[in-house]
PDB file of C-alpha atoms in Angstrom:
ATOM      1  CA  MET S   1     -13.217  12.954 -13.010  1.00 93.00           C
ATOM      2  CA  PRO S   2     -12.493  11.663  -9.436  1.00 96.00           C
ATOM      3  CA  THR S   3      -8.783  11.097  -7.895  1.00 97.00           C
ATOM      4  CA  ILE S   4      -8.081   8.038  -6.583  1.00 97.00           C
ATOM      5  CA  LEU S   5      -4.779   7.692  -4.697  1.00 98.00           C
ATOM      6  CA  LEU S   6      -3.805   3.988  -3.696  1.00 97.00           C
ATOM      7  CA  ASP S   7      -1.168   2.909  -1.650  1.00 97.00           C
ATOM      8  CA  ILE S   8       0.602   0.092  -2.949  1.00 97.00           C
ATOM      9  CA  ASP S   9       2.079  -2.284  -0.340  1.00 96.00           C
ATOM     10  CA  GLY S  10      -0.781  -3.986   1.131  1.00 95.00           C
ATOM     11  CA  VAL S  11      -3.468  -2.835  -1.000  1.00 97.00           C
ATOM     12  CA  LEU S  12      -1.994  -4.565  -4.588  1.00 98.00           C
ATOM     13  CA  ALA S  13       1.309  -5.937  -3.574  1.00 97.00           C
ATOM     14  CA  ASP S  14       2.102  -8.338  -1.035  1.00 97.00           C
ATOM     15  CA  PHE S  15       5.004  -6.334   0.933  1.00 96.00           C
ATOM     16  CA  GLU S  16       4.254  -8.904   4.383  1.00 95.00           C
ATOM     17  CA  GLY S  17       4.518 -12.049   1.846  1.00 95.00           C
ATOM     18  CA  ALA S  18       8.578 -10.787   0.479  1.00 96.00           C
ATOM     19  CA  VAL S  19       9.198  -9.662   3.996  1.00 96.00           C
ATOM     20  CA  ARG S  20       8.262 -13.343   4.995  1.00 96.00           C
ATOM     21  CA  ARG S  21      10.113 -15.104   2.234  1.00 97.00           C
ATOM     22  CA  THR S  22      13.189 -13.043   3.281  1.00 97.00           C
ATOM     23  CA  CYS S  23      12.865 -14.184   6.925  1.00 96.00           C
ATOM     24  CA  ALA S  24      12.790 -17.878   5.942  1.00 97.00           C
ATOM     25  CA  GLU S  25      15.811 -17.002   4.112  1.00 97.00           C
ATOM     26  CA  VAL S  26      17.742 -17.355   7.632  1.00 97.00           C
ATOM     27  CA  GLY S  27      14.899 -19.981   8.971  1.00 96.00           C
ATOM     28  CA  HIS S  28      12.670 -17.502  10.840  1.00 95.00           C
ATOM     29  CA  ASP S  29       8.924 -17.811  10.585  1.00 94.00           C
ATOM     30  CA  LEU S  30       7.490 -14.169  10.768  1.00 91.00           C
ATOM     31  CA  ALA S  31       4.032 -14.500  12.691  1.00 89.00           C
ATOM     32  CA  ALA S  32       1.607 -12.581  11.636  1.00 88.00           C
ATOM     33  CA  PRO S  33       2.667  -9.042  12.020  1.00 90.00           C
ATOM     34  CA  ASN S  34       0.564  -6.866  14.602  1.00 86.00           C
ATOM     35  CA  ALA S  35       1.759  -3.748  14.126  1.00 84.00           C
ATOM     36  CA  HIS S  36       2.075  -1.889  10.094  1.00 86.00           C
ATOM     37  CA  ASN S  37       5.757  -1.374  11.461  1.00 88.00           C
ATOM     38  CA  PHE S  38       6.212  -4.974  11.882  1.00 90.00           C
ATOM     39  CA  THR S  39       9.642  -5.547  10.134  1.00 92.00           C
ATOM     40  CA  ASP S  40      10.996  -2.612  13.390  1.00 90.00           C
ATOM     41  CA  ASN S  41      10.063  -5.631  15.687  1.00 90.00           C
ATOM     42  CA  LEU S  42      12.092  -8.175  13.881  1.00 94.00           C
ATOM     43  CA  PRO S  43      14.836  -9.777  15.503  1.00 96.00           C
ATOM     44  CA  ALA S  44      18.152  -7.861  15.297  1.00 96.00           C
ATOM     45  CA  LEU S  45      19.820 -10.360  13.244  1.00 96.00           C
ATOM     46  CA  VAL S  46      16.960 -11.433  10.880  1.00 97.00           C
ATOM     47  CA  TYR S  47      16.284  -7.600  10.737  1.00 95.00           C
ATOM     48  CA  ALA S  48      19.748  -6.960   9.686  1.00 97.00           C
ATOM     49  CA  HIS S  49      19.506  -9.677   7.000  1.00 97.00           C
ATOM     50  CA  TYR S  50      15.917  -8.095   5.600  1.00 96.00           C
ATOM     51  CA  VAL S  51      17.563  -5.060   5.161  1.00 96.00           C
ATOM     52  CA  GLY S  52      20.826  -6.324   3.601  1.00 97.00           C
ATOM     53  CA  ALA S  53      18.219  -8.350   1.197  1.00 97.00           C
ATOM     54  CA  SER S  54      16.061  -5.155   0.577  1.00 96.00           C
ATOM     55  CA  THR S  55      18.798  -2.976  -0.508  1.00 96.00           C
ATOM     56  CA  GLN S  56      19.717  -5.356  -3.334  1.00 96.00           C
ATOM     57  CA  PHE S  57      18.757  -4.532  -6.993  1.00 96.00           C
ATOM     58  CA  GLY S  58      15.555  -6.758  -7.668  1.00 96.00           C
ATOM     59  CA  TRP S  59      14.183  -6.965  -4.002  1.00 97.00           C
ATOM     60  CA  CYS S  60      11.426  -4.505  -4.805  1.00 96.00           C
ATOM     61  CA  SER S  61      10.773  -6.000  -8.367  1.00 95.00           C
ATOM     62  CA  ALA S  62      10.174  -9.466  -7.141  1.00 97.00           C
ATOM     63  CA  ILE S  63       7.259  -8.434  -4.428  1.00 98.00           C
ATOM     64  CA  GLU S  64       4.446 -10.179  -5.861  1.00 98.00           C
ATOM     65  CA  PRO S  65       1.117  -8.604  -6.938  1.00 98.00           C
ATOM     66  CA  TYR S  66      -2.285  -9.751  -5.092  1.00 97.00           C
ATOM     67  CA  VAL S  67      -4.070 -12.001  -7.976  1.00 97.00           C
ATOM     68  CA  GLY S  68      -6.641  -9.518  -9.161  1.00 97.00           C
ATOM     69  CA  ALA S  69      -4.686  -6.431  -8.576  1.00 98.00           C
ATOM     70  CA  TYR S  70      -4.546  -5.758 -12.132  1.00 98.00           C
ATOM     71  CA  ALA S  71      -8.241  -6.225 -12.936  1.00 98.00           C
ATOM     72  CA  PHE S  72      -9.083  -4.273  -9.842  1.00 98.00           C
ATOM     73  CA  VAL S  73      -6.830  -0.795 -11.517  1.00 98.00           C
ATOM     74  CA  ALA S  74      -8.546  -1.183 -14.744  1.00 98.00           C
ATOM     75  CA  ASP S  75     -12.086  -1.255 -12.727  1.00 98.00           C
ATOM     76  CA  LEU S  76     -11.036   1.608 -10.913  1.00 98.00           C
ATOM     77  CA  ARG S  77      -9.967   3.354 -14.057  1.00 98.00           C
ATOM     78  CA  THR S  78     -13.805   3.444 -15.057  1.00 98.00           C
ATOM     79  CA  LEU S  79     -14.363   5.970 -11.969  1.00 98.00           C
ATOM     80  CA  GLY S  80     -11.722   8.333 -12.059  1.00 98.00           C
ATOM     81  CA  ASP S  81      -7.743   8.883 -12.736  1.00 98.00           C
ATOM     82  CA  VAL S  82      -5.790   6.669 -10.614  1.00 98.00           C
ATOM     83  CA  VAL S  83      -2.939   7.728  -8.518  1.00 98.00           C
ATOM     84  CA  ALA S  84      -0.166   5.510  -6.744  1.00 98.00           C
ATOM     85  CA  VAL S  85       0.603   7.204  -3.780  1.00 98.00           C
ATOM     86  CA  THR S  86       3.288   4.917  -1.872  1.00 96.00           C
ATOM     87  CA  ALA S  87       6.301   4.966   0.575  1.00 94.00           C
ATOM     88  CA  PRO S  88       9.763   4.553  -0.702  1.00 93.00           C
ATOM     89  CA  LEU S  89      11.621   2.247   1.634  1.00 93.00           C
ATOM     90  CA  THR S  90      14.072   4.588   2.400  1.00 91.00           C
ATOM     91  CA  HIS S  91      17.207   2.124   2.993  1.00 93.00           C
ATOM     92  CA  CYS S  92      16.936   0.679  -0.538  1.00 93.00           C
ATOM     93  CA  PRO S  93      18.592   3.164  -3.108  1.00 93.00           C
ATOM     94  CA  THR S  94      16.773   1.766  -6.208  1.00 94.00           C
ATOM     95  CA  TRP S  95      13.250   1.270  -4.459  1.00 94.00           C
ATOM     96  CA  GLU S  96      11.741   4.209  -6.298  1.00 95.00           C
ATOM     97  CA  SER S  97      12.584   3.697  -9.745  1.00 96.00           C
ATOM     98  CA  GLU S  98      11.997  -0.306  -9.325  1.00 96.00           C
ATOM     99  CA  ARG S  99       8.491   0.760  -8.133  1.00 97.00           C
ATOM    100  CA  ARG S 100       7.928   3.039 -11.018  1.00 97.00           C
ATOM    101  CA  ALA S 101       8.597   0.096 -13.206  1.00 97.00           C
ATOM    102  CA  TRP S 102       6.489  -2.695 -10.937  1.00 98.00           C
ATOM    103  CA  LEU S 103       3.757  -0.849 -11.221  1.00 98.00           C
ATOM    104  CA  LEU S 104       3.968  -0.217 -15.013  1.00 98.00           C
ATOM    105  CA  LYS S 105       4.328  -4.168 -15.247  1.00 98.00           C
ATOM    106  CA  HIS S 106       1.993  -5.316 -12.587  1.00 98.00           C
ATOM    107  CA  VAL S 107      -0.714  -2.790 -12.768  1.00 98.00           C
ATOM    108  CA  GLY S 108      -0.301  -1.021 -15.713  1.00 98.00           C
ATOM    109  CA  ILE S 109       0.097   2.714 -13.545  1.00 98.00           C
ATOM    110  CA  ARG S 110       1.942   5.615 -14.677  1.00 97.00           C
ATOM    111  CA  ASP S 111       1.203   8.047 -12.474  1.00 98.00           C
ATOM    112  CA  VAL S 112       2.791   7.716  -9.442  1.00 98.00           C
ATOM    113  CA  VAL S 113       3.535  10.034  -5.867  1.00 98.00           C
ATOM    114  CA  SER S 114       6.754   8.684  -3.685  1.00 96.00           C
ATOM    115  CA  THR S 115       5.732   9.681  -0.201  1.00 96.00           C
ATOM    116  CA  ARG S 116       5.925   9.187   3.295  1.00 93.00           C
ATOM    117  CA  ARG S 117       3.573  12.505   3.760  1.00 96.00           C
ATOM    118  CA  LYS S 118       0.277  10.766   2.157  1.00 96.00           C
ATOM    119  CA  ASP S 119      -1.738  13.816   3.869  1.00 96.00           C
ATOM    120  CA  LEU S 120       0.253  16.185   0.899  1.00 97.00           C
ATOM    121  CA  VAL S 121      -1.602  14.419  -1.735  1.00 97.00           C
ATOM    122  CA  TRP S 122      -4.901  15.574  -3.162  1.00 94.00           C
ATOM    123  CA  GLY S 123      -7.348  13.098  -3.911  1.00 95.00           C
ATOM    124  CA  ASP S 124     -11.320  12.201  -3.790  1.00 95.00           C
ATOM    125  CA  VAL S 125     -10.310   8.965  -2.095  1.00 96.00           C
ATOM    126  CA  LEU S 126      -7.372   7.074  -0.299  1.00 97.00           C
ATOM    127  CA  ILE S 127      -7.204   3.207  -0.173  1.00 97.00           C
ATOM    128  CA  GLU S 128      -4.659   2.596   2.573  1.00 96.00           C
ATOM    129  CA  ASP S 129      -3.705  -0.268   4.656  1.00 96.00           C
ATOM    130  CA  ASN S 130      -1.799   2.096   7.437  1.00 95.00           C
ATOM    131  CA  GLU S 131      -3.996   3.753   9.399  1.00 94.00           C
ATOM    132  CA  ASP S 132      -2.484   6.757  10.791  1.00 94.00           C
ATOM    133  CA  ASN S 133      -1.639   7.512   7.216  1.00 95.00           C
ATOM    134  CA  LEU S 134      -5.348   7.660   6.755  1.00 94.00           C
ATOM    135  CA  HIS S 135      -5.797   9.963   9.695  1.00 93.00           C
ATOM    136  CA  ALA S 136      -3.570  12.697   9.075  1.00 95.00           C
ATOM    137  CA  TRP S 137      -4.712  12.827   4.970  1.00 95.00           C
ATOM    138  CA  TYR S 138      -8.390  12.920   6.316  1.00 93.00           C
ATOM    139  CA  ALA S 139      -7.495  16.004   8.985  1.00 92.00           C
ATOM    140  CA  ARG S 140      -6.008  17.508   5.927  1.00 92.00           C
ATOM    141  CA  TRP S 141      -8.995  16.715   3.149  1.00 87.00           C
ATOM    142  CA  GLN S 142     -12.030  15.791   5.443  1.00 79.00           C
ATOM    143  CA  ARG S 143     -14.238  18.005   2.995  1.00 73.00           C
ATOM    144  CA  ASP S 144     -13.141  16.893   0.268  1.00 72.00           C
ATOM    145  CA  GLY S 145     -11.733  13.129   0.375  1.00 81.00           C
ATOM    146  CA  TYR S 146     -13.018   9.906   1.515  1.00 92.00           C
ATOM    147  CA  GLY S 147     -10.565   7.656   3.328  1.00 93.00           C
ATOM    148  CA  ILE S 148     -10.757   3.228   2.926  1.00 96.00           C
ATOM    149  CA  LEU S 149      -8.683   0.992   5.141  1.00 95.00           C
ATOM    150  CA  VAL S 150      -7.746  -2.369   3.904  1.00 96.00           C
ATOM    151  CA  ARG S 151      -7.757  -4.506   6.302  1.00 94.00           C
ATOM    152  CA  HIS S 152      -4.750  -6.729   7.729  1.00 92.00           C
ATOM    153  CA  THR S 153      -3.826  -8.726  10.676  1.00 90.00           C
ATOM    154  CA  TYR S 154      -1.755  -5.407  11.921  1.00 90.00           C
ATOM    155  CA  ASN S 155      -4.853  -3.023  11.857  1.00 92.00           C
ATOM    156  CA  MET S 156      -7.729  -5.107  12.945  1.00 91.00           C
ATOM    157  CA  SER S 157      -8.316  -3.019  15.832  1.00 90.00           C
ATOM    158  CA  ALA S 158      -8.114   0.085  13.502  1.00 90.00           C
ATOM    159  CA  ASP S 159     -11.167   2.618  13.884  1.00 86.00           C
ATOM    160  CA  TRP S 160     -11.955   3.757  10.810  1.00 90.00           C
ATOM    161  CA  PRO S 161     -15.463   4.072   9.311  1.00 89.00           C
ATOM    162  CA  THR S 162     -14.600   2.048   5.388  1.00 92.00           C
ATOM    163  CA  CYS S 163     -13.248  -0.630   6.291  1.00 92.00           C
ATOM    164  CA  VAL S 164     -12.262  -3.724   3.596  1.00 93.00           C
ATOM    165  CA  PRO S 165     -10.806  -6.954   3.692  1.00 91.00           C
ATOM    166  CA  ALA S 166      -7.584  -7.269   2.034  1.00 93.00           C
ATOM    167  CA  ARG S 167      -7.271  -9.108  -1.507  1.00 92.00           C
ATOM    168  CA  ASP S 168     -11.238  -8.521  -1.724  1.00 95.00           C
ATOM    169  CA  PHE S 169     -11.148  -6.281  -4.736  1.00 97.00           C
ATOM    170  CA  ASN S 170     -14.589  -6.583  -5.288  1.00 97.00           C
ATOM    171  CA  ALA S 171     -15.819  -4.974  -1.929  1.00 96.00           C
ATOM    172  CA  LEU S 172     -13.030  -2.276  -2.171  1.00 97.00           C
ATOM    173  CA  TYR S 173     -14.136  -1.110  -5.933  1.00 97.00           C
ATOM    174  CA  GLU S 174     -17.608  -0.693  -4.332  1.00 96.00           C
ATOM    175  CA  ALA S 175     -16.341   0.926  -1.442  1.00 96.00           C
ATOM    176  CA  VAL S 176     -14.823   3.467  -4.328  1.00 97.00           C
ATOM    177  CA  ARG S 177     -17.684   3.693  -6.415  1.00 96.00           C
ATOM    178  CA  ARG S 178     -19.667   4.536  -3.442  1.00 94.00           C
ATOM    179  CA  ALA S 179     -17.468   6.778  -2.397  1.00 94.00           C
ATOM    180  CA  VAL S 180     -17.178   8.709  -6.019  1.00 94.00           C
ATOM    181  CA  GLY S 181     -20.804   8.205  -7.303  1.00 85.00           C
TER     182      GLY S 181
END
C-alpha cells in the first residue's frame, strides 16, 4: 500500500489564519504573505506578541482545520497509508503534544512524524506547501517519490511540476490518485 506523507499547516490547517487572528489582537492587519516564513517578517512588537501568544498552551489546538480536511484525509486512506509529517513550532513547548491531539480530533490521523527535515522521511507522495521542503525531499527520493505543492500567496512563483490550489481537496485527491495509481 502506498505511503502518503501529508504536511499539515497550509495543507489541512489554517496556520496563516491563526497568525492573522493573533496579529489582530495588537491591531496589526497581516497582509497576504509573500514568503513561507512570513512570521519572520512581522514588525518587532507584533512578532513578540505572536511568539508570546503561540507559546501558550491551547494556541496550536485553536488552529482551524480547512473545511473538508477530515473528508479529504478519509478519502486519502482509500489510496494508501496516511502519515502526517509536520515541522514543530520550536518556540512552543506544547506544540508536538497539541499537534498530535489536533490531528486526531480534526482529521483522524494517529501516525505523526514531527521534523523540520521532511527529506528524511520516505513516502510515495509528499503533499507540502513549502517548495524548499519539496525540493529537498525530491532530491533524496526522486526515483521513488512524487511531490505535490499546495499553492498559496507565498509560493505562487514556485517552479514545481504538480501544483494544486490550497483548499481544493478534490483536485489534490486526484493528483494523489494519479501519483499512486
